[in-house]
Short mmCIF file of C-alpha atoms and ligand atoms in Angstrom, two decimals:
data_model
loop_
_atom_site.label_atom_id
_atom_site.label_comp_id
_atom_site.label_asym_id
_atom_site.label_seq_id
_atom_site.Cartn_x
_atom_site.Cartn_y
_atom_site.Cartn_z
CA MET A 18 90.64 103.03 69.28
CA PHE A 19 89.38 106.29 70.23
CA LEU A 20 89.87 108.65 67.33
CA ASP A 21 86.59 110.46 68.43
CA PRO A 22 86.79 111.06 72.24
CA PRO A 23 84.71 108.54 73.95
CA GLU A 24 81.88 109.97 76.23
CA ALA A 25 82.41 109.80 79.89
CA THR A 26 78.96 108.50 80.90
CA HIS A 27 77.59 105.14 82.48
CA THR A 28 75.14 104.87 79.41
CA ALA A 29 78.08 105.21 77.00
CA GLY A 30 80.20 102.50 78.83
CA LEU A 31 77.11 100.25 78.77
CA ASP A 32 76.57 100.77 74.78
CA ARG A 33 80.35 99.92 74.38
CA LEU A 34 79.93 96.94 76.71
CA THR A 35 76.97 95.65 74.58
CA ALA A 36 78.76 96.27 71.24
CA PHE A 37 81.75 94.43 72.30
CA LEU A 38 80.09 91.41 74.00
CA PRO A 39 79.71 89.13 70.93
CA ASN A 40 83.61 89.36 70.48
CA ALA A 41 84.37 88.78 74.27
CA GLY A 42 84.72 84.88 73.88
CA GLY A 43 86.99 83.19 71.16
CA ASP A 44 87.41 86.10 69.08
CA TYR A 45 89.03 87.97 72.07
CA ALA A 46 91.21 85.01 73.02
CA ARG A 47 92.42 84.74 69.41
CA TRP A 48 93.02 88.32 68.60
CA ARG A 49 93.68 90.24 71.58
CA ASN A 50 97.38 90.54 71.34
CA HIS A 51 97.16 92.01 67.84
CA ASP A 52 97.39 95.72 67.69
CA PHE A 53 96.13 96.96 64.02
CA GLY A 54 96.50 100.60 64.86
CA PRO A 55 94.44 103.48 65.78
CA ALA A 56 92.01 103.18 62.93
CA GLY A 57 92.49 99.35 62.49
CA ASP A 58 89.92 96.53 63.46
CA ASN A 59 91.03 95.83 66.93
CA ARG A 60 89.42 93.07 68.80
CA VAL A 61 89.98 94.31 72.36
CA SER A 62 87.30 95.96 74.46
CA GLY A 63 88.43 99.66 74.87
CA LEU A 64 86.38 99.47 78.04
CA SER A 65 89.22 100.59 80.23
CA PRO A 66 88.37 104.31 80.60
CA TRP A 67 84.96 103.30 81.94
CA LEU A 68 86.40 100.71 84.18
CA ARG A 69 89.06 102.79 85.48
CA HIS A 70 86.68 105.39 86.68
CA ARG A 71 84.11 102.81 87.83
CA LEU A 72 81.70 104.31 85.44
CA LEU A 73 81.39 100.45 84.60
CA LEU A 74 82.06 97.92 87.38
CA GLU A 75 84.42 94.94 86.92
CA GLU A 76 81.48 92.54 88.08
CA THR A 77 79.02 94.03 85.70
CA VAL A 78 81.26 93.50 82.71
CA ILE A 79 82.07 89.90 83.87
CA ASP A 80 78.48 88.97 84.34
CA HIS A 81 77.38 90.32 81.15
CA ALA A 82 80.50 88.12 79.61
CA ILE A 83 79.42 85.18 81.21
CA ASP A 84 75.79 85.43 80.24
CA HIS A 85 77.00 85.58 76.52
CA HIS A 86 79.59 83.13 76.64
CA GLY A 87 79.78 80.97 79.79
CA LEU A 88 82.70 81.37 82.06
CA ASP A 89 84.82 78.92 80.06
CA GLY A 90 84.09 80.67 76.91
CA ALA A 91 84.97 84.09 78.11
CA GLU A 92 87.65 83.16 80.53
CA LYS A 93 90.46 84.71 78.76
CA PHE A 94 88.75 87.99 78.77
CA ILE A 95 87.40 87.73 82.30
CA GLN A 96 91.09 87.23 83.53
CA GLU A 97 92.06 90.46 81.73
CA VAL A 98 89.38 92.20 83.60
CA CYS A 99 90.55 90.51 87.02
CA TRP A 100 94.10 91.87 86.12
CA ARG A 101 92.64 95.32 86.99
CA THR A 102 91.24 94.02 90.43
CA TYR A 103 94.45 92.19 91.12
CA TRP A 104 96.90 95.25 90.42
CA LYS A 105 94.42 97.47 92.63
CA GLY A 106 94.54 94.92 95.53
CA PHE A 107 98.39 94.68 95.03
CA LEU A 108 98.78 98.12 95.43
CA GLU A 109 96.49 98.68 98.11
CA ARG A 110 98.27 96.02 100.11
CA ARG A 111 101.73 97.67 99.13
CA PRO A 112 101.19 101.40 99.07
CA MET A 113 104.86 101.95 99.26
CA HIS A 114 105.02 101.29 95.65
CA TRP A 115 103.05 104.28 94.86
CA HIS A 116 105.33 106.38 97.40
CA ASP A 117 108.55 104.92 95.80
CA TYR A 118 107.32 105.94 92.41
CA HIS A 119 106.85 109.49 93.40
CA VAL A 120 110.27 109.49 94.73
CA ALA A 121 111.62 107.88 91.51
CA CYS A 122 109.97 110.67 89.61
CA GLU A 123 111.64 113.32 91.82
CA GLU A 124 114.94 111.82 91.38
CA ALA A 125 114.52 111.56 87.74
CA ARG A 126 113.48 115.01 87.42
CA GLN A 127 116.30 116.43 89.36
CA GLN A 128 118.76 114.44 87.11
CA GLN A 129 117.14 115.79 84.16
CA ALA A 130 117.53 119.17 85.37
CA LYS A 131 121.41 118.80 85.94
CA ASP A 132 122.11 116.42 82.84
CA ARG A 133 121.55 118.38 79.40
CA ARG A 134 122.02 114.93 77.30
CA LEU A 135 119.35 113.30 79.42
CA ALA A 136 116.95 116.17 79.06
CA ALA A 137 117.30 116.34 75.28
CA ASP A 138 116.86 112.49 75.13
CA ILE A 139 113.31 112.59 77.25
CA GLU A 140 112.41 115.65 75.03
CA GLN A 141 113.29 113.79 71.93
CA ALA A 142 111.15 110.74 73.15
CA LEU A 143 108.32 112.67 74.42
CA GLY A 144 108.11 114.40 71.13
CA GLY A 145 108.06 111.03 69.22
CA GLU A 146 111.49 112.02 67.62
CA THR A 147 113.66 109.07 68.44
CA GLY A 148 113.87 107.48 64.70
CA ILE A 149 112.33 104.30 66.14
CA GLU A 150 109.31 104.54 63.75
CA ALA A 151 107.02 102.17 66.11
CA PHE A 152 107.70 104.12 69.13
CA ASP A 153 107.36 107.45 67.63
CA ALA A 154 103.85 106.41 66.43
CA TRP A 155 102.85 105.40 69.71
CA VAL A 156 103.79 108.63 71.09
CA GLN A 157 101.56 110.36 68.75
CA GLU A 158 98.77 107.97 68.98
CA LEU A 159 98.90 108.36 72.99
CA ARG A 160 98.70 112.01 72.67
CA GLU A 161 96.06 112.23 70.07
CA THR A 162 93.59 109.50 71.34
CA GLY A 163 94.26 108.89 75.17
CA TYR A 164 94.79 105.13 74.67
CA LEU A 165 97.49 102.41 73.51
CA HIS A 166 96.80 98.79 73.08
CA ASN A 167 98.02 96.60 75.77
CA HIS A 168 100.93 95.07 73.65
CA ALA A 169 101.82 98.63 72.43
CA ARG A 170 102.04 99.75 76.25
CA MET A 171 104.56 96.86 76.81
CA TRP A 172 106.71 97.51 73.72
CA PHE A 173 106.65 101.36 74.56
CA ALA A 174 107.79 100.72 78.21
CA SER A 175 110.37 98.14 77.20
CA ILE A 176 112.08 100.37 74.47
CA TRP A 177 111.75 103.59 76.93
CA VAL A 178 113.71 101.64 79.66
CA PHE A 179 115.99 99.34 77.71
CA THR A 180 116.79 100.92 74.42
CA LEU A 181 116.29 104.48 75.11
CA GLU A 182 117.65 104.14 78.63
CA LEU A 183 115.26 106.62 79.91
CA PRO A 184 114.02 106.63 83.73
CA TRP A 185 111.04 104.07 83.92
CA ALA A 186 109.21 106.50 86.26
CA LEU A 187 109.09 109.40 83.74
CA GLY A 188 107.77 106.88 81.34
CA ALA A 189 104.93 106.03 83.67
CA ASP A 190 104.34 109.61 84.37
CA PHE A 191 103.88 110.38 80.67
CA PHE A 192 101.54 107.41 80.43
CA LEU A 193 99.40 108.88 83.49
CA ARG A 194 99.16 112.25 82.01
CA HIS A 195 97.81 110.98 78.77
CA LEU A 196 95.89 107.76 79.19
CA LEU A 197 92.22 108.07 79.65
CA ASP A 198 92.41 104.97 81.67
CA GLY A 199 95.66 106.15 83.54
CA ASP A 200 95.52 104.32 86.63
CA PRO A 201 97.81 104.34 89.69
CA ALA A 202 97.83 100.54 90.15
CA SER A 203 97.87 99.14 86.69
CA ASN A 204 100.30 101.97 85.35
CA THR A 205 102.95 101.87 88.18
CA LEU A 206 102.88 98.08 88.64
CA SER A 207 102.90 97.31 84.86
CA TRP A 208 105.79 99.77 84.27
CA ARG A 209 107.67 98.18 87.19
CA TRP A 210 107.00 94.63 85.90
CA VAL A 211 108.24 95.56 82.42
CA ALA A 212 111.41 97.31 84.08
CA GLY A 213 112.26 94.16 86.11
CA LEU A 214 111.51 95.63 89.26
CA HIS A 215 108.49 93.54 90.14
CA THR A 216 109.35 89.77 89.63
CA PRO A 217 113.09 89.15 90.62
CA GLY A 218 115.13 88.25 87.57
CA LYS A 219 112.49 89.06 85.01
CA ALA A 220 112.01 91.94 82.66
CA TYR A 221 109.83 92.35 79.54
CA ILE A 222 112.00 92.63 76.48
CA ALA A 223 110.51 93.91 73.36
CA ARG A 224 111.65 92.37 70.30
CA SER A 225 111.46 93.24 66.42
CA SER A 226 109.82 89.64 65.37
CA ASN A 227 107.25 90.14 67.95
CA ILE A 228 106.37 93.80 67.19
CA ASN A 229 106.12 92.87 63.40
CA LYS A 230 103.88 89.84 63.93
CA TYR A 231 101.55 91.71 66.25
CA THR A 232 101.41 94.94 64.50
CA ASN A 233 100.49 92.94 61.22
CA GLY A 234 103.52 94.12 59.61
CA ARG A 235 103.09 97.69 60.31
CA PHE A 236 106.36 98.22 62.36
CA ASN A 237 109.79 96.40 62.15
CA PRO A 238 112.35 98.35 64.23
CA GLY A 239 114.85 95.46 63.07
CA TYR A 240 118.33 95.99 64.92
CA GLN A 241 117.28 99.28 66.52
CA LEU A 242 116.02 97.35 69.67
CA ASN A 243 118.55 96.52 72.59
CA THR A 244 117.49 93.03 73.65
CA GLN A 245 120.73 92.31 75.53
CA VAL A 246 119.09 92.93 78.73
CA SER A 247 120.03 92.10 82.34
CA PRO A 248 116.95 92.52 84.99
CA PRO A 249 118.28 94.51 87.69
CA GLU A 250 119.44 92.51 90.66
CA GLY A 251 118.62 92.70 94.23
CA ILE A 252 114.84 93.09 93.69
CA GLU A 253 113.00 92.16 96.86
CA ARG A 254 109.12 92.20 97.42
CA PRO A 255 108.26 94.40 100.34
CA PRO A 256 106.04 92.87 103.07
CA VAL A 257 102.13 92.50 102.33
CA GLY A 258 99.96 94.89 104.42
CA PRO A 259 96.44 93.91 105.43
CA SER A 260 93.65 93.99 103.04
CA PRO A 261 90.97 96.81 103.91
CA THR A 262 88.10 95.58 105.72
CA ALA A 263 84.63 96.94 105.60
CA ALA A 264 84.27 99.62 108.54
CA ASP A 265 80.93 100.09 110.09
CA TRP A 266 78.97 102.93 108.70
CA ARG A 267 75.66 104.35 109.30
CA LEU A 268 73.67 106.41 106.89
CA THR A 269 72.21 109.36 109.07
CA PRO A 270 69.88 112.29 107.96
CA THR A 271 73.18 114.57 108.20
CA SER A 272 75.24 112.37 105.96
CA GLY A 273 76.37 113.76 102.57
CA LEU A 274 77.83 112.08 99.39
CA LEU A 275 81.34 112.88 98.14
CA ILE A 276 82.03 111.65 94.59
CA THR A 277 85.46 111.29 93.39
CA GLU A 278 86.84 110.09 89.91
CA GLU A 279 87.70 106.75 91.54
CA ASP A 280 84.13 105.55 91.66
CA LEU A 281 81.51 107.12 89.56
CA LEU A 282 78.69 104.81 90.44
CA PRO A 283 78.22 105.68 94.11
CA GLU A 284 74.25 105.01 93.58
CA THR A 285 75.12 101.17 93.24
CA LEU A 286 76.85 101.08 96.60
CA LEU A 287 75.01 103.49 98.83
CA GLY A 288 71.75 103.59 97.20
CA ASP A 289 69.42 106.61 96.65
CA PRO A 290 68.70 108.30 99.80
CA ASP A 291 67.50 111.85 100.12
CA TRP A 292 71.03 113.36 100.33
CA PRO A 293 71.21 116.71 102.07
CA LEU A 294 74.29 117.53 100.10
CA VAL A 295 75.95 115.70 97.21
CA MET A 296 79.51 117.15 96.00
CA ALA A 297 81.83 115.76 93.35
CA VAL A 298 85.55 116.89 93.43
CA GLN A 299 87.75 116.69 90.59
CA THR A 300 91.36 115.41 91.41
CA THR A 301 92.84 114.63 87.94
CA ASP A 302 95.74 117.15 88.46
CA TRP A 303 97.10 115.04 91.48
CA ARG A 304 98.03 112.18 88.83
CA SER A 305 101.22 114.10 88.06
CA GLN A 306 103.52 117.09 88.79
CA GLY A 307 103.43 117.83 85.05
CA SER A 308 100.42 118.86 82.98
CA VAL A 309 97.69 116.15 82.57
CA SER A 310 96.19 116.07 79.21
CA ASP A 311 93.05 117.92 78.42
CA ARG A 312 91.33 115.00 77.05
CA VAL A 313 92.01 112.95 80.41
CA ARG A 314 90.86 116.09 82.40
CA ARG A 315 87.58 116.34 80.39
CA PHE A 316 87.05 112.71 80.44
CA ALA A 317 87.06 112.90 84.27
CA ARG A 318 84.99 115.98 84.70
CA SER A 319 82.27 114.76 82.29
CA GLY A 320 82.09 111.41 84.40
CA LEU A 321 81.83 113.57 87.56
CA GLU A 322 78.99 115.54 85.95
CA ASP A 323 77.12 112.25 84.73
CA ALA A 324 77.63 110.95 88.43
CA LEU A 325 76.12 114.11 89.77
CA ALA A 326 73.16 114.07 87.48
CA ARG A 327 72.49 110.37 88.76
CA ASN A 328 72.78 111.13 92.22
CA PRO A 329 70.65 114.05 93.19
CA GLY A 330 70.74 115.88 96.48
CA ALA A 331 68.93 118.63 98.16
CA ARG A 332 72.12 120.62 97.62
CA GLN A 333 74.43 119.95 94.68
CA GLU A 334 78.10 121.17 94.52
CA GLY A 335 80.47 120.61 91.80
CA PRO A 336 82.71 119.33 89.90
CA LEU A 337 84.86 121.27 92.44
CA GLU A 338 88.52 121.38 91.78
CA LEU A 339 90.23 119.87 94.70
CA THR A 340 94.02 121.02 94.28
CA HIS A 341 94.96 123.64 96.60
CA PRO A 342 94.16 124.02 100.44
CA ALA A 343 91.56 126.77 99.57
CA ASP A 344 89.70 124.16 97.68
CA ALA A 345 89.65 121.85 100.76
CA GLU A 346 88.14 124.76 102.63
CA ALA A 347 85.37 125.20 99.83
CA VAL A 348 84.44 121.64 100.32
CA ARG A 349 84.32 122.01 104.03
CA ASP A 350 82.29 125.11 103.72
CA ALA A 351 79.74 123.45 101.46
CA ALA A 352 79.41 120.66 103.94
CA LEU A 353 79.03 123.13 106.86
CA ALA A 354 76.28 125.17 105.11
CA ALA A 355 74.25 121.92 104.45
CA GLY A 356 74.61 120.84 107.98
CA VAL A 357 76.41 117.63 107.17
CA GLU A 358 78.42 115.94 109.88
CA GLN A 359 79.63 112.98 107.89
CA VAL A 360 80.50 112.62 104.27
CA LEU A 361 80.34 109.09 102.60
CA THR A 362 82.52 108.31 99.77
CA PRO A 363 83.02 104.84 97.90
CA TRP A 364 86.55 103.63 98.83
CA ILE A 365 89.59 105.66 97.28
CA PRO A 366 92.42 103.28 96.54
CA THR A 367 96.03 104.22 97.00
CA GLY A 368 96.70 106.96 94.35
CA PRO A 369 96.11 110.37 93.42
CA THR A 370 92.74 110.82 94.79
CA ALA A 371 93.83 109.43 97.99
CA ASP A 372 96.77 111.86 98.27
CA ALA A 373 94.15 114.68 97.66
CA MET A 374 92.28 113.09 100.39
CA ALA A 375 95.13 113.53 102.89
CA MET A 376 94.88 117.21 102.09
CA LEU A 377 90.99 117.44 102.54
CA ASP A 378 90.56 115.03 105.80
CA PRO A 379 92.24 117.33 108.30
CA VAL A 380 90.32 120.21 107.25
CA LEU A 381 87.15 118.38 107.55
CA GLU A 382 87.90 116.82 110.55
CA ALA A 383 88.96 120.41 112.20
CA ALA A 384 85.48 121.45 111.37
CA GLY A 385 83.94 118.21 113.00
CA ILE A 386 82.95 116.62 109.78
CA ARG A 387 84.19 112.90 109.15
CA ARG A 388 84.90 111.30 105.93
CA GLN A 389 83.72 107.73 105.81
CA PRO A 390 84.98 105.45 102.93
CA VAL A 391 82.75 102.44 102.01
CA LEU A 392 84.41 99.45 100.45
CA ARG A 393 82.84 97.46 97.89
CA ASP A 394 82.10 93.70 98.22
CA TRP A 395 83.90 93.04 95.18
CA ASP A 396 87.15 94.55 96.60
CA ARG A 397 86.53 93.35 99.76
CA LEU A 398 86.40 89.65 98.57
CA HIS A 399 89.00 89.79 95.91
CA TRP A 400 91.95 91.82 97.38
CA PRO A 401 92.85 89.49 100.16
CA ALA A 402 94.37 87.22 97.38
CA ALA A 403 96.46 89.77 95.78
CA THR A 404 99.50 88.91 97.54
CA HIS A 405 101.70 86.99 95.12
CA GLY A 406 101.29 86.64 91.38
CA PHE A 407 98.30 86.76 89.17
CA PHE A 408 97.73 83.16 88.71
CA ARG A 409 97.66 82.30 92.31
CA PHE A 410 95.13 85.39 92.62
CA TRP A 411 92.94 83.82 89.82
CA LYS A 412 92.87 80.46 91.54
CA ALA A 413 91.00 82.29 94.51
CA ALA A 414 89.03 84.68 92.09
CA ARG A 415 87.51 82.18 89.65
CA PRO A 416 85.72 80.18 92.67
CA LEU A 417 84.29 83.65 93.88
CA ILE A 418 83.16 84.20 90.24
CA VAL A 419 81.39 80.98 90.10
CA GLU A 420 79.75 81.38 93.58
CA ARG A 421 78.67 84.79 92.33
CA GLN A 422 76.94 83.49 89.23
CA ALA A 423 75.14 80.88 91.48
CA THR A 424 73.83 83.58 93.62
CA ARG A 425 72.65 85.50 90.61
CA ALA A 426 70.88 82.63 89.31
CA SER A 427 68.99 81.65 92.31
C1 LIG B 8 103.13 99.71 80.85
C2 LIG B 8 101.79 99.43 81.00
C3 LIG B 8 100.91 100.48 81.37
C4 LIG B 8 99.47 100.20 81.72
N1 LIG B 8 98.91 101.42 82.24
C5 LIG B 8 97.41 101.29 82.45
C6 LIG B 8 96.66 102.32 83.02
O1 LIG B 8 97.28 103.28 83.38
N2 LIG B 8 95.47 102.09 83.39
C7 LIG B 8 94.80 100.97 82.76
O2 LIG B 8 93.51 100.73 82.84
N3 LIG B 8 95.50 99.89 82.25
C8 LIG B 8 96.82 100.12 82.20
N4 LIG B 8 97.61 98.83 81.46
C9 LIG B 8 96.80 97.69 81.45
C10 LIG B 8 96.27 97.45 79.98
O3 LIG B 8 97.23 97.89 79.05
C11 LIG B 8 95.13 98.32 79.71
O4 LIG B 8 93.99 98.04 80.84
C12 LIG B 8 94.13 97.73 78.29
O5 LIG B 8 95.28 98.03 77.26
C13 LIG B 8 92.95 98.41 78.32
O6 LIG B 8 92.62 98.33 76.87
P1 LIG B 8 91.15 97.46 76.56
O7 LIG B 8 90.05 98.04 77.48
O8 LIG B 8 90.96 97.61 75.38
O9 LIG B 8 91.59 95.86 77.32
P2 LIG B 8 90.88 94.46 76.91
O10 LIG B 8 91.88 93.83 76.37
O11 LIG B 8 89.74 94.60 76.37
O12 LIG B 8 90.63 94.01 78.59
C14 LIG B 8 89.47 94.15 79.21
C15 LIG B 8 89.62 94.90 80.36
O13 LIG B 8 90.68 94.33 81.42
C16 LIG B 8 91.33 95.01 82.07
N5 LIG B 8 92.80 94.62 81.70
C17 LIG B 8 93.24 94.09 80.48
N6 LIG B 8 94.79 93.97 80.76
C18 LIG B 8 94.99 94.40 81.68
C19 LIG B 8 96.02 94.47 82.18
N7 LIG B 8 97.43 94.17 81.58
N8 LIG B 8 96.40 95.13 83.61
C20 LIG B 8 95.27 95.70 84.22
N9 LIG B 8 93.88 95.61 83.66
C21 LIG B 8 93.93 94.98 82.35
C22 LIG B 8 91.05 96.29 81.60
O14 LIG B 8 90.14 96.88 82.51
C23 LIG B 8 90.43 96.31 80.21
O15 LIG B 8 89.48 97.45 80.01
C24 LIG B 8 98.82 99.20 81.36
C25 LIG B 8 99.83 98.16 80.86
C26 LIG B 8 101.11 98.33 80.81
C27 LIG B 8 101.91 97.08 80.03
#
């Protein structure tokens, strides 16, 4: 999909959307599950790196798809875009899954340090040397392009957990370090779903016949896969927390803008005031304790630079690395130098950047500076329904999309 690294700009995202739109109807519904390989004629959009960083908004993509094909004609594609909204809302309402994922990573790393056999198996898998041709090819594809087709992600995760019997959290960590669209909600919750930790009694089992069919005969693992899988028992869904509500916020002459890689279109939310200070912070390294790939870091950095260029301020700072306590002090000092008392940020969902904010916020507060997150209407309206399965969510999302189209038309 991305043999050449994609450009992390809003314009490049719009160009890709425009090129894809003719295929967002029946063609997508028919071919979306086929993975013809990195150089093949895949019919999926490849929009996820832009959507993940909000260099494109879910609603923009959906509006354009409807303009081209109507809601019925593009429904399958629109549902897929809504999976992103659903997973984000789901994690926002159950942030403990992000915490538990960190704990699972830590436990797996400790186990790996003690168990030489496990360490060797993990190394073999991450090196693409398992002898399962399809799996090894996906490892290389992910490392080289920063992308895998959705179906390949499902097969990969299933083989990792059930055939190679490796800790699921380290597979999820590998994805998060290498995917250009690496996302705390979609990634963690999809891995949990495959591993049987999401829906009680259900896990995703990769089968050779399915892989053979949907890779157009490129791979056939035959009897190499373990399909005798019993999903883990005793899985319970934790209680659902409240959906975030829009806090009252006011734009004052001493309000600065803080841009993060979670939302690179702040101007569509906060407008275009005369900012005394615009800052961008890079938090990519918070995605993992391990090393995040250069491609992923570069994509996020270029996206931050693009957002800075679109949002001028009397003073500009960044992109600043926000990794260590000294970095938080640099952000605070920039705010103090510009006389800023409040920094506005588009909402930062549960995940690595929110973890970085937990380091930054006390440093700002101690200097009398408040960070004010601002929720988008899209999230405010849709996240309340992210309580159970996707299809219940979709029942609530579809009428909201219909209503939105009526407003656009009037
Ligand atoms: C184990 C596993 C891990 C995953 N990790 C991530 C991740 O870290 N980041 C990420 O963005 N997606 C993740 N996904 C979801 C999905 O695979 C990708 O969003 C999709 O493959 C992106 O390719 P595309 O843009 O060509 O998708 P298209 O098929 O063109 O879909 C259009 C858009 O819909 C959204 N979408 C489609 N399928 C899903 C889905 N299953 N879940 C959530 N959103 C979806 C994406 O925003 C995508 O760009 C994961 C799926 C699995 C099974």
